[in-house]
mmCIF file of C-alpha atoms and ligand atoms in Angstrom:
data_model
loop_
_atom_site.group_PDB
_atom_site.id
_atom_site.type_symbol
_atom_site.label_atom_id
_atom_site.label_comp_id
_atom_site.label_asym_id
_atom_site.label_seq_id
_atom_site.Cartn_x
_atom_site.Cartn_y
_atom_site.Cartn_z
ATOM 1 C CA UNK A 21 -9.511 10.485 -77.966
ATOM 2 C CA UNK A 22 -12.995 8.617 -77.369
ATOM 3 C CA UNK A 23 -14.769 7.863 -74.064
ATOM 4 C CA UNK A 24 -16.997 5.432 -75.284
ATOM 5 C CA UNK A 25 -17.191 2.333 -77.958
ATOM 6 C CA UNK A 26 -15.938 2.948 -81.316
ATOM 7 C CA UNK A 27 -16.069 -0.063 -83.254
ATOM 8 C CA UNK A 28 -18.225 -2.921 -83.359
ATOM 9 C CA UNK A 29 -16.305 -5.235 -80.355
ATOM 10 C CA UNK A 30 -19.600 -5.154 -78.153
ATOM 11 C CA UNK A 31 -22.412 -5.645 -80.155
ATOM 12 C CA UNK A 32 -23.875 -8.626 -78.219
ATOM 13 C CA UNK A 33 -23.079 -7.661 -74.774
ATOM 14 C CA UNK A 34 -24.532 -3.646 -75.600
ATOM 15 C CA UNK A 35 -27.771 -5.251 -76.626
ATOM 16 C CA UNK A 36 -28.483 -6.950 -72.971
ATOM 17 C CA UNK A 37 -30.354 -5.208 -69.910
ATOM 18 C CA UNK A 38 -26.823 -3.854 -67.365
ATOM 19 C CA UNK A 39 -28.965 -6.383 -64.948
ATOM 20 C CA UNK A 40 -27.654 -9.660 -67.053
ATOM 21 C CA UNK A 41 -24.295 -8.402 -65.883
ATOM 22 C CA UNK A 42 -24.196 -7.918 -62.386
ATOM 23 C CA UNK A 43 -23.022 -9.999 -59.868
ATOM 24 C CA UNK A 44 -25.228 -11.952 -57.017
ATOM 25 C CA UNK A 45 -24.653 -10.820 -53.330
ATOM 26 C CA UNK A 46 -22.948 -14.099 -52.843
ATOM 27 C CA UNK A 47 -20.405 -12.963 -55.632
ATOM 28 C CA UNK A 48 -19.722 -9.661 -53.870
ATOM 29 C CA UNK A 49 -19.305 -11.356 -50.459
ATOM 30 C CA UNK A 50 -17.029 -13.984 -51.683
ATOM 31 C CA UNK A 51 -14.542 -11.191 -53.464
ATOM 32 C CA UNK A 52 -14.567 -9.163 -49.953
ATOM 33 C CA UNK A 53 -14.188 -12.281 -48.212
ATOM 34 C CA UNK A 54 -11.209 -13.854 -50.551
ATOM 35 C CA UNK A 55 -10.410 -11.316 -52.411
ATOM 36 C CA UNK A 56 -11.192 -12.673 -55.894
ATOM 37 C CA UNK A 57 -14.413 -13.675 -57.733
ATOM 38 C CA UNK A 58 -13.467 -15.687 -60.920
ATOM 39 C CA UNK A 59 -15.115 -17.571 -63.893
ATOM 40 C CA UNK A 60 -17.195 -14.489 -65.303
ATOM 41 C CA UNK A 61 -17.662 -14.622 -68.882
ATOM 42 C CA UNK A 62 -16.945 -11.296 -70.566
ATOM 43 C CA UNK A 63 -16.413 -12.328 -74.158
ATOM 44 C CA UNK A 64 -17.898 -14.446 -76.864
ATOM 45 C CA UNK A 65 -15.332 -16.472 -78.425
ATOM 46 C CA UNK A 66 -15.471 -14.722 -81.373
ATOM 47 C CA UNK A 67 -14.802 -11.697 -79.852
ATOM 48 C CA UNK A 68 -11.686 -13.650 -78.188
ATOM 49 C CA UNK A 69 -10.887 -14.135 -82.144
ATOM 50 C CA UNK A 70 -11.057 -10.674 -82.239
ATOM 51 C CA UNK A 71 -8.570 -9.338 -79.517
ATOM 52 C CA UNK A 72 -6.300 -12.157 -80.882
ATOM 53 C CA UNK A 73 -5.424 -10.853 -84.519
ATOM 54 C CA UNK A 74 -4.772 -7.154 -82.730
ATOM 55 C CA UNK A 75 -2.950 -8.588 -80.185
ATOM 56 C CA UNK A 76 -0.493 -10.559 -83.164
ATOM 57 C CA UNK A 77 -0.812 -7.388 -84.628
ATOM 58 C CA UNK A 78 0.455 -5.485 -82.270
ATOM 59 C CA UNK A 79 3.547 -7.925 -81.143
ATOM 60 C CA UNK A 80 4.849 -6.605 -83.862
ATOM 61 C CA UNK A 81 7.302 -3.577 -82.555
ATOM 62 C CA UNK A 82 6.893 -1.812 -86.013
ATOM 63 C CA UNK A 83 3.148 -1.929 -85.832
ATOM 64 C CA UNK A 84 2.660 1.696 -86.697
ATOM 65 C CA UNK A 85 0.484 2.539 -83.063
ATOM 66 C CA UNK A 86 3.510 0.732 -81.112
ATOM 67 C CA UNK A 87 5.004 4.173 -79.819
ATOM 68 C CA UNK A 88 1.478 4.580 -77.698
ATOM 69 C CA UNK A 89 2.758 1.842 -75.573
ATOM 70 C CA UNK A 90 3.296 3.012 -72.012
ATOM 71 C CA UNK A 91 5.373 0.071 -71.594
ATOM 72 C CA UNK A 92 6.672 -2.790 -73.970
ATOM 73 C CA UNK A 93 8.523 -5.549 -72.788
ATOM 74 C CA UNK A 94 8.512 -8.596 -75.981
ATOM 75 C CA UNK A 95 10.075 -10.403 -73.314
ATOM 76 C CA UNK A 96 10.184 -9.269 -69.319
ATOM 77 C CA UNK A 97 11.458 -12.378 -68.165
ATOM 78 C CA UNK A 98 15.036 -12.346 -66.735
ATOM 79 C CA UNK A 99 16.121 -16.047 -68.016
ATOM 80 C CA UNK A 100 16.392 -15.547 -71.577
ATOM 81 C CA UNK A 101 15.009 -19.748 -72.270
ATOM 82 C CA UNK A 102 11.410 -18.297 -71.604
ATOM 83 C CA UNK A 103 9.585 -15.119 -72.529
ATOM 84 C CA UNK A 104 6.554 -13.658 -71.184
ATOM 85 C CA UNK A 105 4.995 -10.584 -73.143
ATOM 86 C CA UNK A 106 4.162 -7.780 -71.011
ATOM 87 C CA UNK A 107 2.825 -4.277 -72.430
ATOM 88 C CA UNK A 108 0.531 -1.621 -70.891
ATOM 89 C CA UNK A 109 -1.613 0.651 -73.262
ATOM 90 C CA UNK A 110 -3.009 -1.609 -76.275
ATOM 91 C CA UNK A 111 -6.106 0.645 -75.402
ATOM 92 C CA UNK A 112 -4.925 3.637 -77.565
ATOM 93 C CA UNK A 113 -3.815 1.427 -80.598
ATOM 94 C CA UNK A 114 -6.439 -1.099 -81.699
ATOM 95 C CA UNK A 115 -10.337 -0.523 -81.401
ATOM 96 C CA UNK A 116 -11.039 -4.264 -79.949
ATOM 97 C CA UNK A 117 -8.522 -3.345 -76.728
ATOM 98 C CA UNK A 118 -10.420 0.301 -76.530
ATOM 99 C CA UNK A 119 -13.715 -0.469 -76.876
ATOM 100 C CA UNK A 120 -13.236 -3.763 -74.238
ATOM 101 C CA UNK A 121 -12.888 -0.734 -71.616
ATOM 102 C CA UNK A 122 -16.717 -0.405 -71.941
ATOM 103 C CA UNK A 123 -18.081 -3.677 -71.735
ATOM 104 C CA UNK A 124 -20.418 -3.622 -69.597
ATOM 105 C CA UNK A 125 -19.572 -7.575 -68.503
ATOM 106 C CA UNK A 126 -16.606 -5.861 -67.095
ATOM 107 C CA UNK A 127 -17.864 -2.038 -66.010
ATOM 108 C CA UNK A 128 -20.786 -3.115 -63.859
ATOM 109 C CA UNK A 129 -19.034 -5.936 -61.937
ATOM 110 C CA UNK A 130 -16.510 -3.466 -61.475
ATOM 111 C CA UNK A 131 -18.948 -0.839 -60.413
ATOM 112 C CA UNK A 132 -20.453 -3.058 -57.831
ATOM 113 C CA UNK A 133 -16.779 -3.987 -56.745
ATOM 114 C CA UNK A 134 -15.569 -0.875 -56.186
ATOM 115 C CA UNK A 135 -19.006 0.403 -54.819
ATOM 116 C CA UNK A 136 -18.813 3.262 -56.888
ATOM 117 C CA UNK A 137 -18.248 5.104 -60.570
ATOM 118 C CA UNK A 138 -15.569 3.046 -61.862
ATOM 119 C CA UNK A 139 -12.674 4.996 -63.495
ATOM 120 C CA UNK A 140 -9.448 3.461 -65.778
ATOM 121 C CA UNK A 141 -6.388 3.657 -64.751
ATOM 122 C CA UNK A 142 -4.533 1.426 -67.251
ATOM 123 C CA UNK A 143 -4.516 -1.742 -69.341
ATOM 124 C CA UNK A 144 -1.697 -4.592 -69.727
ATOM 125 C CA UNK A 145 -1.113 -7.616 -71.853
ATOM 126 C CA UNK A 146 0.128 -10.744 -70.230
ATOM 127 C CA UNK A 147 1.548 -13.556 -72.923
ATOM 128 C CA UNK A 148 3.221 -16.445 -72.372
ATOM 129 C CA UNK A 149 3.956 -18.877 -75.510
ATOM 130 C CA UNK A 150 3.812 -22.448 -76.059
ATOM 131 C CA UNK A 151 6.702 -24.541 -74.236
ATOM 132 C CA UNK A 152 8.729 -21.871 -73.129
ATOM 133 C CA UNK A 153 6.582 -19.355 -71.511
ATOM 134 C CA UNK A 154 7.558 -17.364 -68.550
ATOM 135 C CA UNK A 155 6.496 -16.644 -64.883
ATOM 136 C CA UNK A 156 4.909 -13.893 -63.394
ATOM 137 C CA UNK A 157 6.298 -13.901 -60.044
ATOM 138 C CA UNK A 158 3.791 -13.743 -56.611
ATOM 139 C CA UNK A 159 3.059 -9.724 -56.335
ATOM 140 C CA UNK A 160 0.048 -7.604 -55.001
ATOM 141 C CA UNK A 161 -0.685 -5.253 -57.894
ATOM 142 C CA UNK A 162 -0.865 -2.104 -56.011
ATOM 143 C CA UNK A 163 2.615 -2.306 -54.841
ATOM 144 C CA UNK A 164 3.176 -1.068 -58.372
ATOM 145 C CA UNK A 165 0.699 2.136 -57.862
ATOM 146 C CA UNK A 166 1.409 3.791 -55.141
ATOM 147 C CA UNK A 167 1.912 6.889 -56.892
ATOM 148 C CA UNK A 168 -2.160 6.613 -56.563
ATOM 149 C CA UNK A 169 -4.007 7.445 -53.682
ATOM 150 C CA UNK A 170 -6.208 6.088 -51.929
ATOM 151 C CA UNK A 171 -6.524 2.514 -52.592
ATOM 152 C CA UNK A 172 -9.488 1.815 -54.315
ATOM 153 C CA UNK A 173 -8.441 0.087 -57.116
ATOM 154 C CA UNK A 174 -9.593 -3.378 -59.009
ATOM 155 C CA UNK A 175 -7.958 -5.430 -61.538
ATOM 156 C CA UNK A 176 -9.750 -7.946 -64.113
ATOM 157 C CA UNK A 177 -7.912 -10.290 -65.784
ATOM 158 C CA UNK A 178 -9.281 -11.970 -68.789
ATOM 159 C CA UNK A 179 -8.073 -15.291 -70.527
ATOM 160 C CA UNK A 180 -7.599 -15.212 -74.262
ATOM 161 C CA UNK A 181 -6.953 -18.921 -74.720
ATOM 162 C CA UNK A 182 -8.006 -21.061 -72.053
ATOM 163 C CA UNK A 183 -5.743 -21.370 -68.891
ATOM 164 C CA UNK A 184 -4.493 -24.568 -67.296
ATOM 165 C CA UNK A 185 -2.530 -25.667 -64.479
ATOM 166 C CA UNK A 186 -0.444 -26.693 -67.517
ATOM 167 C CA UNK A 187 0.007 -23.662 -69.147
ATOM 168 C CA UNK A 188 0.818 -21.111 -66.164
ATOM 169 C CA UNK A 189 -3.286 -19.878 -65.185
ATOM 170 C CA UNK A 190 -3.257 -16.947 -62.611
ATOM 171 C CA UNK A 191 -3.262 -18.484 -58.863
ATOM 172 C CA UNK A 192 -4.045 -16.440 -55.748
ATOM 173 C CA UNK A 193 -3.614 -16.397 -52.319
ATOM 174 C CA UNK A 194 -7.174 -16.490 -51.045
ATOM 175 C CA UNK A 195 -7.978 -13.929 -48.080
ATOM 176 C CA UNK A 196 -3.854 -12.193 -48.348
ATOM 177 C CA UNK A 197 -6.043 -8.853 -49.607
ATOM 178 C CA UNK A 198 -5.884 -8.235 -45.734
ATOM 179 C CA UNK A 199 -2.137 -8.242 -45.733
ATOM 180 C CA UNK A 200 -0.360 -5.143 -45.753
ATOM 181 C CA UNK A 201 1.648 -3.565 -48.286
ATOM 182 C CA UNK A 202 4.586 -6.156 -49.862
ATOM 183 C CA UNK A 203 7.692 -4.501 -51.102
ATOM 184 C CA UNK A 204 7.890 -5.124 -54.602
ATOM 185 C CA UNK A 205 10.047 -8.509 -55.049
ATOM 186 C CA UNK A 206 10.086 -8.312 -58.931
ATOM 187 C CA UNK A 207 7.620 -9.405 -61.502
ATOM 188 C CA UNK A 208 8.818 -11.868 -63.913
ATOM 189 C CA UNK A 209 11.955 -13.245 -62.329
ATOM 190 C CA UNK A 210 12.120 -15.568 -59.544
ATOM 191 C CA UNK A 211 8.541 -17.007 -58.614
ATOM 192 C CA UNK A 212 10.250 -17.344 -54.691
ATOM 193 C CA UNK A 213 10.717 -13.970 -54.307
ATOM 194 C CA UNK A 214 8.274 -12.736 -52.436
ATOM 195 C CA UNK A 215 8.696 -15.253 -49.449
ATOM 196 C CA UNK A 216 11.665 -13.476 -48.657
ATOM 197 C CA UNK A 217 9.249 -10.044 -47.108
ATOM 198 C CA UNK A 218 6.791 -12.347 -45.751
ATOM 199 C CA UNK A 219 6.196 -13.618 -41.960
ATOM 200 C CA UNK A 220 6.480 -17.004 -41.386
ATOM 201 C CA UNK A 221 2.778 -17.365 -41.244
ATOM 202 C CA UNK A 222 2.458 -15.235 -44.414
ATOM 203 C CA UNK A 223 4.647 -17.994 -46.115
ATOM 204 C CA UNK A 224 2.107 -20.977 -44.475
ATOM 205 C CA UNK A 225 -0.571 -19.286 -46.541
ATOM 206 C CA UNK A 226 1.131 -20.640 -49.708
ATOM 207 C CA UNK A 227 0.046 -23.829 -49.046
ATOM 208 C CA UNK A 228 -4.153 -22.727 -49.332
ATOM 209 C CA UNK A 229 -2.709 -21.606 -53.232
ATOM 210 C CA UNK A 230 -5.970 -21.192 -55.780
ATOM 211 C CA UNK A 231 -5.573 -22.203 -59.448
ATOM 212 C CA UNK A 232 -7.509 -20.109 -61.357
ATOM 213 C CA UNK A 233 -8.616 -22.075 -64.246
ATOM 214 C CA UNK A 234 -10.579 -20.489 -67.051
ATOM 215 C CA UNK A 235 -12.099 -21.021 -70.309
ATOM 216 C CA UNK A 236 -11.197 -18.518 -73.062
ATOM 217 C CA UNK A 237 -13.318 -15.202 -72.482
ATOM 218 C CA UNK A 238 -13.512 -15.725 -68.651
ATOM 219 C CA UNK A 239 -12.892 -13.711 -66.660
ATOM 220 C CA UNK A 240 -11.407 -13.070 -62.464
ATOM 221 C CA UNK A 241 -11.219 -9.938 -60.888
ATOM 222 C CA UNK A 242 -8.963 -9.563 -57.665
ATOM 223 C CA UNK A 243 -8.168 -6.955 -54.999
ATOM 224 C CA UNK A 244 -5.207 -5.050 -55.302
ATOM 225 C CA UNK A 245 -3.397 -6.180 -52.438
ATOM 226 C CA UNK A 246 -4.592 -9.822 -53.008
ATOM 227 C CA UNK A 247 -0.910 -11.768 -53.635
ATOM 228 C CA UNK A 248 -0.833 -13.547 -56.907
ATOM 229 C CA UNK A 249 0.895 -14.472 -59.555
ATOM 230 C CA UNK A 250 1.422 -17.623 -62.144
ATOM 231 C CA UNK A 251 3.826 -20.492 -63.159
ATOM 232 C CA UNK A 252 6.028 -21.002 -66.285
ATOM 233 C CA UNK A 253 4.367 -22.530 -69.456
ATOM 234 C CA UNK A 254 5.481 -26.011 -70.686
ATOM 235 C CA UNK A 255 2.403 -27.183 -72.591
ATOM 236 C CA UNK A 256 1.811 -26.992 -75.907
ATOM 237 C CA UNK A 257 -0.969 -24.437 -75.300
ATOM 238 C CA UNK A 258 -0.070 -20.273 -75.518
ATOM 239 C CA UNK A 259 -1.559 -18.544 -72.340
ATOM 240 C CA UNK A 260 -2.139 -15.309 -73.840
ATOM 241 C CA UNK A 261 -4.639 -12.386 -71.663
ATOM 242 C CA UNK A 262 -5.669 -8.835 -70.943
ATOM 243 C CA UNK A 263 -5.728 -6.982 -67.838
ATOM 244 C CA UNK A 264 -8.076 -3.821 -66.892
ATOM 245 C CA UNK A 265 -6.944 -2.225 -64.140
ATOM 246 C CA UNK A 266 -9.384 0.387 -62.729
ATOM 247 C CA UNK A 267 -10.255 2.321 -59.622
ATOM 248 C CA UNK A 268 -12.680 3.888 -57.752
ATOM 249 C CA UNK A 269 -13.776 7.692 -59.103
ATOM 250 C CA UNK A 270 -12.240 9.926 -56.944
ATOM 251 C CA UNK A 271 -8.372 8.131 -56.813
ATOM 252 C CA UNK A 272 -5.581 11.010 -56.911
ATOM 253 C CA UNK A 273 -2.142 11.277 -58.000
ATOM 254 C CA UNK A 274 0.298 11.245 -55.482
ATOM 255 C CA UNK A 275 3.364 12.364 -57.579
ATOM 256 C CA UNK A 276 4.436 15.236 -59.449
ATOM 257 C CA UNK A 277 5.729 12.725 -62.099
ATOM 258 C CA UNK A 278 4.406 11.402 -64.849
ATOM 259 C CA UNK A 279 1.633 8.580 -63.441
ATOM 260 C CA UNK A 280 2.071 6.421 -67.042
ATOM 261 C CA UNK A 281 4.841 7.444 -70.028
ATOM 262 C CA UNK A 282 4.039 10.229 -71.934
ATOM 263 C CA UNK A 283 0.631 10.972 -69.986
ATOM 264 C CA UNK A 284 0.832 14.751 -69.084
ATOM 265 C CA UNK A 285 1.420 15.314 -65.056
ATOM 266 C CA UNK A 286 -1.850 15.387 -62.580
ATOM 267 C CA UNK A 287 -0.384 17.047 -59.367
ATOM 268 C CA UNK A 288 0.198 15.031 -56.037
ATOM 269 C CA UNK A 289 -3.610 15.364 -54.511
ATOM 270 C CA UNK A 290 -5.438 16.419 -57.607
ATOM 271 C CA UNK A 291 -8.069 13.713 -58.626
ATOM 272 C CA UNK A 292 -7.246 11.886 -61.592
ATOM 273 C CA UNK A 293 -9.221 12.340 -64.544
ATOM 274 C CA UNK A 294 -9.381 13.661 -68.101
ATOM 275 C CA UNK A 295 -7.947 12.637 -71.516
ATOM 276 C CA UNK A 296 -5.582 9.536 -70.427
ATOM 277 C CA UNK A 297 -8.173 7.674 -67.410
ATOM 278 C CA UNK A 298 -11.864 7.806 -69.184
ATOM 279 C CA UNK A 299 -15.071 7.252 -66.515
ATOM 280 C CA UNK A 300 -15.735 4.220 -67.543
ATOM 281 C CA UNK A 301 -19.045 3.827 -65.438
ATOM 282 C CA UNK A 302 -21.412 6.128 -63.677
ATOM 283 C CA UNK A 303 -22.635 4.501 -60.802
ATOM 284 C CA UNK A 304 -22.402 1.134 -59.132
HETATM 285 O O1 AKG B 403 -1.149 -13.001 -66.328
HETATM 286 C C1 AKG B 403 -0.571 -13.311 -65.285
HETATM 287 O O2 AKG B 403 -0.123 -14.420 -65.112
HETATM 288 C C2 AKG B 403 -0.452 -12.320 -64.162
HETATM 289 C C3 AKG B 403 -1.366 -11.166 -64.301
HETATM 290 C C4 AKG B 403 -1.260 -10.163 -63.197
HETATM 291 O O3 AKG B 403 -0.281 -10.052 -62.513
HETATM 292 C C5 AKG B 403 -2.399 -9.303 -62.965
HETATM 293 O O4 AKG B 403 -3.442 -9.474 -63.606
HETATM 294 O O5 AKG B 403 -2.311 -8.430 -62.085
#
């Protein structure tokens, strides 16, 4: 309903010049290069605090918003001794996840990114719990979205607890942006999945595997071909975080379907837009 802040989430970071935010040239380069820039702080820790009470809130499946979910999975993984949260669409239910869509620690890293007006496309929550926490199995993201066209999209993951080796952190494939198009292997089952579609110098690239370590309120954005994905949890530390997923103004639908549940139908070819995918930034 609002395309713009509505609560109080941002305070500190809507105070700052849009300069503090953006990223150096060497940034840029290294994100085209590998496919990833990490380690950006987007939140305060109390604003961490913040995201966490909605987010218990809204693992609840009677919380009162939960039928705005485009997707709800309390637990996606396919062995039933470890879960992993997964839900897309915490946006339209709490004003923390909505208003994070504008933060300009996000938007104009984005912006410069995508070089161009950055648009949403949707959100996700990724939780994994304490000791039995689940995988999220090597993908490229835009397998998922090819009912958008062209590719021009960007996702940013942010930590809500601080991720370890230990406790399943993101990993990448550095420079496997350049690969093309991976059929989709499955994302919370079997973590060797993928190597099944790859080349045999695809699967070599394994070994160069990036741990993406974070404090609490980081941030890492990645390419949406980049291959990534992260390990089961064992510690005694949750892994909880929240995903933005944008694109580039000007992305169309490429279905006659549905792009997200319950979002009204944008024609194949007509630019997406309106109520349900909010401009989230003007210019890069
Ligand atoms: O949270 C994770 O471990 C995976 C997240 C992911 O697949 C993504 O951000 O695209």
């Amino acid at each position: 309903m609002h395309h713009h802040p509505i609560g109080t989430l941002l305070g500190p970071q809507l105070s700052r010049s849009p300069d503090f935010f953006r990223l150096s040239a060497d940034q840029v380069n290294f994100f085209h290069e590998r496919g990833y820039v990490s380690g950006l702080r987007v939140l305060l820790d109390e604003q961490v605090e913040t995201l966490r009470m909605e987010l218990a809130d809204l693992a609840d499946p009677k919380h009162p918003g939960h039928a705005l979910f485009y997707e709800y999975h309390s637990n996606e993984s396919t062995t039933p001794d470890h879960i992993l949260f997964h839900a897309l669409g915490a946006w339209r239910i709490t004003p923390g996840f909505h208003d994070l869509l504008w933060n300009p620690a996000f938007t104009i890293p984005a912006a410069q990114l995508l070089d161009g007006p950055v648009r949403f496309w949707h959100d996700q929550l990724f939780c994994k719990p304490a000791h039995h926490g689940g995988v999220v199995a090597w993908h490229q993201d835009y397998s998922y979205w090819t009912r958008t066209q062209p590719l021009a999209h960007l996702t940013c993951w942010i930590g809500l607890d601080d991720s370890t080796r230990e406790n399943g952190c993101l990993q990448y494939i550095p420079g496997s942006h350049r690969w093309p198009e991976l059929p989709i292997t499955g994302l919370a089952g079997d973590m060797e999945a993928i190597h099944g579609v790859l080349s045999a110098e695809q699967r070599e690239q394994f070994d160069a595997a990036v741990t993406v370590e974070l404090k609490k309120g980081e941030a890492s954005f990645h390419h949406p071909r980049l291959v990534h994905g992260s390990f089961a949890n064992h510690s005694d530390q949750a892994r909880r975080a929240t995903v933005i997923n944008a694109m580039r103004d000007g992305v169309c639908s490429a279905t006659n379907e549905s792009l997200l549940h319950g979002v009204p139908v944008i024609s194949a070819g007509e630019k997406i837009g309106g109520q349900f995918f909010p401009l989230l930034q003007r210019s890069a």
